CSV table of N, CA and C in Angstrom, one decimal:
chain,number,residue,atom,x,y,z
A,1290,UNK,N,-10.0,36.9,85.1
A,1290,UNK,CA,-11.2,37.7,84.9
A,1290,UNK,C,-12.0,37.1,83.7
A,1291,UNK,N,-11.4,36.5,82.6
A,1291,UNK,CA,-11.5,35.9,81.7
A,1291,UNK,C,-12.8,34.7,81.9
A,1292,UNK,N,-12.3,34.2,83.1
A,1292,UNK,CA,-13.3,32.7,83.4
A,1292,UNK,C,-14.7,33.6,83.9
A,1293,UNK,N,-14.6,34.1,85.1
A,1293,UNK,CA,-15.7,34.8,85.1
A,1293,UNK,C,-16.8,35.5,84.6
A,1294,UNK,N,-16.1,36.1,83.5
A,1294,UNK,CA,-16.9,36.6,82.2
A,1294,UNK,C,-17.7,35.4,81.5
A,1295,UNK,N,-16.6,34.2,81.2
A,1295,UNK,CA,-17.3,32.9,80.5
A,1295,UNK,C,-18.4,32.4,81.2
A,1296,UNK,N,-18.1,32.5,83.0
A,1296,UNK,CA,-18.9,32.0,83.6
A,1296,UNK,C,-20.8,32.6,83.6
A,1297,UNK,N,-20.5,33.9,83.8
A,1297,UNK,CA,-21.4,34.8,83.6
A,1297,UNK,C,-22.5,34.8,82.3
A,1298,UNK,N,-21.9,34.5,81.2
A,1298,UNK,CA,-22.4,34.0,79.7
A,1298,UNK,C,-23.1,33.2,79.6
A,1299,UNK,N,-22.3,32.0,80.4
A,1299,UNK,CA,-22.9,30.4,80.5
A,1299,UNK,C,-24.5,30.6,81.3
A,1300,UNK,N,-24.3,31.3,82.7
A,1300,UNK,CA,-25.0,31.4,83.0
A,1300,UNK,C,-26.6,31.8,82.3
A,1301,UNK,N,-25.9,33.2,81.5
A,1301,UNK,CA,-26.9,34.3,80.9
A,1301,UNK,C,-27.4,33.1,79.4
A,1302,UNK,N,-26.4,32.3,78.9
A,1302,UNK,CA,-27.1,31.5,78.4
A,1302,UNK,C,-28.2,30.3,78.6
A,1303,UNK,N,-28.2,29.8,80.0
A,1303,UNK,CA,-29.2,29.2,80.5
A,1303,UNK,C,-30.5,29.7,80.9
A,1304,UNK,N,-30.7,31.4,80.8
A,1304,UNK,CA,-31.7,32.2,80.8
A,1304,UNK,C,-32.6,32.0,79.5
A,1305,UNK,N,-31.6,31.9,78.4
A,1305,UNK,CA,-32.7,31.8,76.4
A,1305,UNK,C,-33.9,30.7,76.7
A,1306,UNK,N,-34.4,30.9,75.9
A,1306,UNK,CA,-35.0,29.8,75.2
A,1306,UNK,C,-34.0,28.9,74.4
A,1307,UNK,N,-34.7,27.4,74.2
A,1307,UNK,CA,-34.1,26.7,73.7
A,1307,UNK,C,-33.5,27.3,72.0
A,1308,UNK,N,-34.2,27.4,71.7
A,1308,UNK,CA,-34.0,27.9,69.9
A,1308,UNK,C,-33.1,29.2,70.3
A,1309,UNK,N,-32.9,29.8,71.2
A,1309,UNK,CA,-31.7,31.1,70.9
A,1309,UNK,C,-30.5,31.0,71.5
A,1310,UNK,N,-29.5,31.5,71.2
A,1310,UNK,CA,-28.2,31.4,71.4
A,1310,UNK,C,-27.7,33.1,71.8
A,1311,UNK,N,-26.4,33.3,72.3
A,1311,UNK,CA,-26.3,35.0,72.2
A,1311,UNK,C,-25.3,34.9,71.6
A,1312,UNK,N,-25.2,36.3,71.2
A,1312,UNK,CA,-24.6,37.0,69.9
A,1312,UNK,C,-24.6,37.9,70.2
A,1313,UNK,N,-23.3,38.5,69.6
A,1313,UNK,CA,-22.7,40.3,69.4
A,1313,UNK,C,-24.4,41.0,69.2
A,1314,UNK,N,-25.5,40.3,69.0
A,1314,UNK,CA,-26.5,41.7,69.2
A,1314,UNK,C,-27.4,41.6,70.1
A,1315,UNK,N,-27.2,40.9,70.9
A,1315,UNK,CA,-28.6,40.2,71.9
A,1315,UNK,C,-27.5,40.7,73.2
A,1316,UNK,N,-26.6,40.7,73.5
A,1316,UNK,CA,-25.4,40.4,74.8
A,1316,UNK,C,-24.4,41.6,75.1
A,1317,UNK,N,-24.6,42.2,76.4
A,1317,UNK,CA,-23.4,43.1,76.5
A,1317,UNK,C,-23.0,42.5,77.8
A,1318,UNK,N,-21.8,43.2,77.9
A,1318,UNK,CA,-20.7,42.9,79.3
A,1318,UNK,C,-20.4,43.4,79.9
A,1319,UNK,N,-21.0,43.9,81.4
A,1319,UNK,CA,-20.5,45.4,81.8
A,1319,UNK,C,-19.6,44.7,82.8
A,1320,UNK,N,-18.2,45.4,83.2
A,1320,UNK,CA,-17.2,45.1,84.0
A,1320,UNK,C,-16.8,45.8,84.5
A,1321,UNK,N,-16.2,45.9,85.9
A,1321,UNK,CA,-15.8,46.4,86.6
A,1321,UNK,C,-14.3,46.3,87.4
A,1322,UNK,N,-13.4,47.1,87.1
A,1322,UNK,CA,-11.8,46.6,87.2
A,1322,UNK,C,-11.3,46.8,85.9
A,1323,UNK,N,-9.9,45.9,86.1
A,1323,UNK,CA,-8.7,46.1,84.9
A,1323,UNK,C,-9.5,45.7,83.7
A,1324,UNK,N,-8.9,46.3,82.5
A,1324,UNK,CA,-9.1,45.4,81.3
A,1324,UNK,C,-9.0,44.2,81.3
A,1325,UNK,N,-9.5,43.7,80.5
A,1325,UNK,CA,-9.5,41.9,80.1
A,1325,UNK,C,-8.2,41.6,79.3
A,1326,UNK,N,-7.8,40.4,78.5
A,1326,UNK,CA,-6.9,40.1,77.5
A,1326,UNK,C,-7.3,40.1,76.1
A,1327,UNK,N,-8.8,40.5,75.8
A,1327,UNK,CA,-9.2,40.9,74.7
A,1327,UNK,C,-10.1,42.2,74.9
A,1328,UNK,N,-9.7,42.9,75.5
A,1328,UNK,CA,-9.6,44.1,75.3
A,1328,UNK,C,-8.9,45.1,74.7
A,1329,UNK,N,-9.1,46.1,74.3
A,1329,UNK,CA,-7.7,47.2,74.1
A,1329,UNK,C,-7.2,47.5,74.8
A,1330,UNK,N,-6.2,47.5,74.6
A,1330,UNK,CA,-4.7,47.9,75.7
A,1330,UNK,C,-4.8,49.2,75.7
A,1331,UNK,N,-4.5,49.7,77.8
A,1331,UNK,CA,-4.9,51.0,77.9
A,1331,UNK,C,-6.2,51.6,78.7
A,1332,UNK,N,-7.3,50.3,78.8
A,1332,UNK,CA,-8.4,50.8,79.3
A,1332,UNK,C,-7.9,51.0,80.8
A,1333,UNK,N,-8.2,52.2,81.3
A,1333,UNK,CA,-8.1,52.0,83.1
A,1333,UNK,C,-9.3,52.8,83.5
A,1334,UNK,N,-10.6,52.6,82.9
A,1334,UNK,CA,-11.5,52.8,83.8
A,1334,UNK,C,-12.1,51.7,84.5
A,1335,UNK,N,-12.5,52.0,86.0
A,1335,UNK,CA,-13.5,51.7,86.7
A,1335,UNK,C,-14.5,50.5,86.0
A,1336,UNK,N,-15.1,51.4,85.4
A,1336,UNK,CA,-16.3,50.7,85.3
A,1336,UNK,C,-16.4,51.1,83.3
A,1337,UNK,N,-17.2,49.6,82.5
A,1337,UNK,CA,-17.6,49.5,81.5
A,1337,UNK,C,-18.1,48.9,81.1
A,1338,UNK,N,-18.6,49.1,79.4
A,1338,UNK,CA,-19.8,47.8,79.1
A,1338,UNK,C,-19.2,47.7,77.7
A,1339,UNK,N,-19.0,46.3,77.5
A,1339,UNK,CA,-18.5,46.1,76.3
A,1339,UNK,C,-20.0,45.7,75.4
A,1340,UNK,N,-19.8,45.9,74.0
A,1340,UNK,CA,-21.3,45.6,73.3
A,1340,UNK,C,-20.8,45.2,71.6
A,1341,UNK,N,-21.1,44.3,71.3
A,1341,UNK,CA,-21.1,44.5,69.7
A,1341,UNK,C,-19.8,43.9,69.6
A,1342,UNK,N,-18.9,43.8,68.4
A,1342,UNK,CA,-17.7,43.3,67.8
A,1342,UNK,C,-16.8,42.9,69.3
A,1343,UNK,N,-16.4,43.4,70.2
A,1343,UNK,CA,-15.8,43.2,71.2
A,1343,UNK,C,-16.1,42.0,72.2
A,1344,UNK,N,-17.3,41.9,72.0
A,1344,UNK,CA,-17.9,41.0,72.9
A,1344,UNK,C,-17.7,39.4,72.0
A,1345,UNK,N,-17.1,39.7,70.6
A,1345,UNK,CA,-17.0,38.2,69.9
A,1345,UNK,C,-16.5,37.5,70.5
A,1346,UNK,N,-15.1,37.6,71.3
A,1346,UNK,CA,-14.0,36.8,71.3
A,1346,UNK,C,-14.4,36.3,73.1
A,1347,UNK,N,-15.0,36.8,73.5
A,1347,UNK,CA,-15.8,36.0,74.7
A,1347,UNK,C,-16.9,35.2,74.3
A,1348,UNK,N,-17.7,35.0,73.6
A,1348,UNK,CA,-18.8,34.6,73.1
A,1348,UNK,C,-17.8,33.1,72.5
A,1349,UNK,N,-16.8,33.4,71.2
A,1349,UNK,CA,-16.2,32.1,71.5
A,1349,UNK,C,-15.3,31.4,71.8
A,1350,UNK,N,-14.8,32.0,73.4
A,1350,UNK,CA,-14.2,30.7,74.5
A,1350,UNK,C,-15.2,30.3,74.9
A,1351,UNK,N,-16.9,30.0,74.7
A,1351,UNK,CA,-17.9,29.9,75.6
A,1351,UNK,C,-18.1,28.2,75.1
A,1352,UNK,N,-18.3,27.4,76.1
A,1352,UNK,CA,-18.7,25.6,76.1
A,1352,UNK,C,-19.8,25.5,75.1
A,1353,UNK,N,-19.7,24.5,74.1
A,1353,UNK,CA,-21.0,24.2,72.9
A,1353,UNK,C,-22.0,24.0,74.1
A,1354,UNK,N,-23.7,24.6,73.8
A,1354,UNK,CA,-24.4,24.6,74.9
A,1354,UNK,C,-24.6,22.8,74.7
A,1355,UNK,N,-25.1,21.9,75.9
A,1355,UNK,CA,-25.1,20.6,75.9
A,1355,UNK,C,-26.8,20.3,75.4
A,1356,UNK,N,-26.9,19.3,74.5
A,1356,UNK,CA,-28.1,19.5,74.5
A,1356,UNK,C,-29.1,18.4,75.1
A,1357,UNK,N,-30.2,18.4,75.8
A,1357,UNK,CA,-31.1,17.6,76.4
A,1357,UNK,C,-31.0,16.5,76.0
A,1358,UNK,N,-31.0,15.2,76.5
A,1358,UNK,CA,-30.9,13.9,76.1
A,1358,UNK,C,-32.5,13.9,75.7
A,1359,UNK,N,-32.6,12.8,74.5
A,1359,UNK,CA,-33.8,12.7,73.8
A,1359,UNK,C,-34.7,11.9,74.6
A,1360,UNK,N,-35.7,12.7,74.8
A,1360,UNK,CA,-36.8,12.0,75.6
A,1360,UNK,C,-37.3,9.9,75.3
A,1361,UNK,N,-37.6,9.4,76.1
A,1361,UNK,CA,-37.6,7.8,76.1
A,1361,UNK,C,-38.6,8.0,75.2
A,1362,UNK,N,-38.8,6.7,74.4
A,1362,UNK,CA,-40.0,6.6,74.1
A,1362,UNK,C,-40.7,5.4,74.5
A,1363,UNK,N,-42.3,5.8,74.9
A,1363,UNK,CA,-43.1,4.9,75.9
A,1363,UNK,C,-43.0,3.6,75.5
A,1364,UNK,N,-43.0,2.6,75.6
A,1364,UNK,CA,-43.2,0.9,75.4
A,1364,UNK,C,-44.5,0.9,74.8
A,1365,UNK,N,-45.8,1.4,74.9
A,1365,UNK,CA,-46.7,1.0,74.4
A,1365,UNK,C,-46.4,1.5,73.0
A,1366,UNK,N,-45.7,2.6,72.5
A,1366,UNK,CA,-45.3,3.5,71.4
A,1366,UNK,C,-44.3,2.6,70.4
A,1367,UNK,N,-43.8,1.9,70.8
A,1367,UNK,CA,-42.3,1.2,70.6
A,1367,UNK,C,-43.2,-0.2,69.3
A,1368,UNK,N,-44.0,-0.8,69.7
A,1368,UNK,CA,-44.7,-1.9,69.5
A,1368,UNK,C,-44.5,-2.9,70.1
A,1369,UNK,N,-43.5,-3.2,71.0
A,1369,UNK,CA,-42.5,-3.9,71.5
A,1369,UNK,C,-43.0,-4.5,73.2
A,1370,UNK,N,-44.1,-4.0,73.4
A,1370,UNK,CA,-44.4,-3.7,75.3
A,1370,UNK,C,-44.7,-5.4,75.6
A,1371,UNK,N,-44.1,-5.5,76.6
A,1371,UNK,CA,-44.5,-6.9,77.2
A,1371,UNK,C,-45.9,-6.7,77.6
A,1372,UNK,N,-46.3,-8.2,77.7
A,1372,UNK,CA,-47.5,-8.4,77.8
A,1372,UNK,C,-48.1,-8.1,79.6
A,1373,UNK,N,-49.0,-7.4,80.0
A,1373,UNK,CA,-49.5,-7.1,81.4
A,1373,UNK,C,-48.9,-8.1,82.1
A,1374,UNK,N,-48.7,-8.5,83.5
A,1374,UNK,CA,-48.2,-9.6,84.2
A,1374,UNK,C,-49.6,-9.3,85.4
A,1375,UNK,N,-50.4,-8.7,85.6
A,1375,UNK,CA,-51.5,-8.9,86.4
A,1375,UNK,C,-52.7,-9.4,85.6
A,1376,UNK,N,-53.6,-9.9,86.2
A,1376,UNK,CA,-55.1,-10.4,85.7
A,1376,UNK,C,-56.0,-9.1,85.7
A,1377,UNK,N,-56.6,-9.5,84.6
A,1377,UNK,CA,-58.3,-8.7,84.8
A,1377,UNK,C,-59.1,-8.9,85.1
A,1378,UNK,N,-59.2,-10.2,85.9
A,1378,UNK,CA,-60.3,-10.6,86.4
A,1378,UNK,C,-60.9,-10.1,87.7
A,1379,UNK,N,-61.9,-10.1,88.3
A,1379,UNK,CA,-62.8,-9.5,89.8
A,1379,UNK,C,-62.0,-9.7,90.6
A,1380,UNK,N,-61.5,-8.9,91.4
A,1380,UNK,CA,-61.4,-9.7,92.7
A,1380,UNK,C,-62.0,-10.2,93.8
A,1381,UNK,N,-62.5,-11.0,94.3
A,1381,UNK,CA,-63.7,-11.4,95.1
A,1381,UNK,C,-63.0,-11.7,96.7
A,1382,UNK,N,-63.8,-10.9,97.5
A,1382,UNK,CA,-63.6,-10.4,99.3
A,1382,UNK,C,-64.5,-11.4,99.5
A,1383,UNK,N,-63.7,-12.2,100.3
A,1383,UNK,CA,-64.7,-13.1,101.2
A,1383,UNK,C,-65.0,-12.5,102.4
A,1384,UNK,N,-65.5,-12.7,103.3
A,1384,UNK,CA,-66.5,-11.9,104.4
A,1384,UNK,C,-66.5,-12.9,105.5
């Protein structure tokens, strides 16, 4: 049940914006079935929503988020650009 939860997070992490991350105040976990392994021993309801200090220890088995490879930078930007390989001269249609 454990993965699913992580999975679920991952997911609900690819919902933020780039600049936010979730955290015991932004994130709850509602679940349905047995207790988890960081849970308190004992729960046998149905249905629940974990929120706040409980929700830590899922938050960190969660994957460092990956971050976007750094955009190219253009050749004309670089100073570096090879020189055109076509002409600028007219092209002239013979008839």
């Amino acid at each position: 049940m454990e993965d699913l939860i992580r999975h679920g997070l991952h997911a609900l992490r690819e919902t933020l914006q780039q600049d936010k991350e979730l955290t015991t105040n932004n994130t709850s976990i509602g679940i349905v079935g047995p207790s988890g392994v960081h849970e308190a021993a004992g729960t046998s309801v149905d249905f629940r929503i974990l929120e706040g200090p409980p929700i830590e220890a899922y938050l960190q088995t969660m994957q460092p988020k990956e971050l976007p490879p750094p955009a190219p930078v253009p050749a004309a930007a670089s100073g570096s650009a090879p020189p055109p390989t076509g002409s600028d001269e007219d092209v002239q249609m013979s008839e």
